């Protein structure tokens, strides 16, 4: 069928980060950062507490993983995923990719 033959590549240029100064984004980041401060103040481990910066990055990585899922839809599917941004060389971004995709990431010289 045509839907199985279509959509064989996705090119991602940059990170689809939410608008940094959007009031909702600012409030969410502040709320999460306050939660981290409260946890520290109360002596609670912050290892599992999401910071505002972590949430902000998570939003972009969620969108990227969804885009990848549009081209590779099941175990036997195939396609090309081009992540065109130097930031994917950083562990914080590469580790946020889907588990099955991580070992297949290859860094190319620009």
Short mmCIF file of C-alpha atoms in Angstrom, two decimals, residues 34-106:
data_model
loop_
_atom_site.label_atom_id
_atom_site.label_comp_id
_atom_site.label_asym_id
_atom_site.label_seq_id
_atom_site.Cartn_x
_atom_site.Cartn_y
_atom_site.Cartn_z
CA UNK A 34 10.45 25.88 43.04
CA UNK A 35 9.68 22.18 43.52
CA UNK A 36 13.39 21.40 43.39
CA UNK A 37 14.08 24.13 45.95
CA UNK A 38 11.34 22.77 48.25
CA UNK A 39 12.71 19.25 47.98
CA UNK A 40 16.22 20.42 48.87
CA UNK A 41 14.90 22.48 51.76
CA UNK A 42 12.99 19.47 53.11
CA UNK A 43 16.00 17.18 52.67
CA UNK A 44 14.34 15.13 49.94
CA UNK A 45 16.50 13.69 47.18
CA UNK A 46 16.19 15.71 43.99
CA UNK A 47 17.41 12.84 41.78
CA UNK A 48 13.89 12.17 40.51
CA UNK A 49 12.65 15.77 40.56
CA UNK A 50 12.37 17.42 37.15
CA UNK A 51 13.92 20.89 36.89
CA UNK A 52 12.58 23.64 34.66
CA UNK A 53 15.52 23.24 32.27
CA UNK A 54 15.06 19.47 32.08
CA UNK A 55 11.36 19.90 31.30
CA UNK A 56 12.16 22.49 28.62
CA UNK A 57 14.57 20.11 26.87
CA UNK A 58 12.17 17.18 27.35
CA UNK A 59 9.49 19.01 25.36
CA UNK A 60 11.77 19.30 22.32
CA UNK A 61 12.94 15.71 22.59
CA UNK A 62 9.36 14.46 22.81
CA UNK A 63 8.58 16.22 19.53
CA UNK A 64 11.70 14.75 17.91
CA UNK A 65 10.86 11.22 19.03
CA UNK A 66 7.34 11.66 17.66
CA UNK A 67 8.72 12.81 14.30
CA UNK A 68 11.01 9.78 14.16
CA UNK A 69 8.01 7.57 14.90
CA UNK A 70 6.28 8.96 11.83
CA UNK A 71 8.92 7.49 9.52
CA UNK A 72 9.73 4.29 11.43
CA UNK A 73 6.36 2.97 12.51
CA UNK A 74 7.03 -0.65 13.49
CA UNK A 75 9.85 -3.10 14.13
CA UNK A 76 10.30 -4.16 10.50
CA UNK A 77 9.94 -0.65 9.06
CA UNK A 78 12.87 1.33 7.71
CA UNK A 79 13.76 4.89 6.93
CA UNK A 80 16.37 7.60 7.33
CA UNK A 81 16.46 9.99 10.27
CA UNK A 82 18.74 13.00 9.83
CA UNK A 83 19.33 15.00 13.01
CA UNK A 84 20.96 18.17 11.66
CA UNK A 85 22.11 19.97 14.78
CA UNK A 86 25.46 19.93 16.58
CA UNK A 87 23.66 19.60 19.91
CA UNK A 88 22.97 15.93 19.21
CA UNK A 89 26.67 15.34 19.91
CA UNK A 90 25.95 16.24 23.55
CA UNK A 91 24.93 13.32 25.78
CA UNK A 92 21.96 15.26 27.25
CA UNK A 93 20.27 15.32 23.83
CA UNK A 94 21.40 11.96 22.48
CA UNK A 95 20.30 10.21 25.69
CA UNK A 96 16.83 11.71 25.31
CA UNK A 97 16.27 9.90 22.01
CA UNK A 98 14.23 6.70 22.01
CA UNK A 99 16.17 3.73 23.39
CA UNK A 100 16.05 1.79 20.12
CA UNK A 101 17.46 4.76 18.19
CA UNK A 102 20.43 5.62 20.40
CA UNK A 103 22.80 2.83 19.30
CA UNK A 104 22.11 3.71 15.67
CA UNK A 105 23.13 7.38 15.92
CA UNK A 106 26.20 8.22 13.87
#
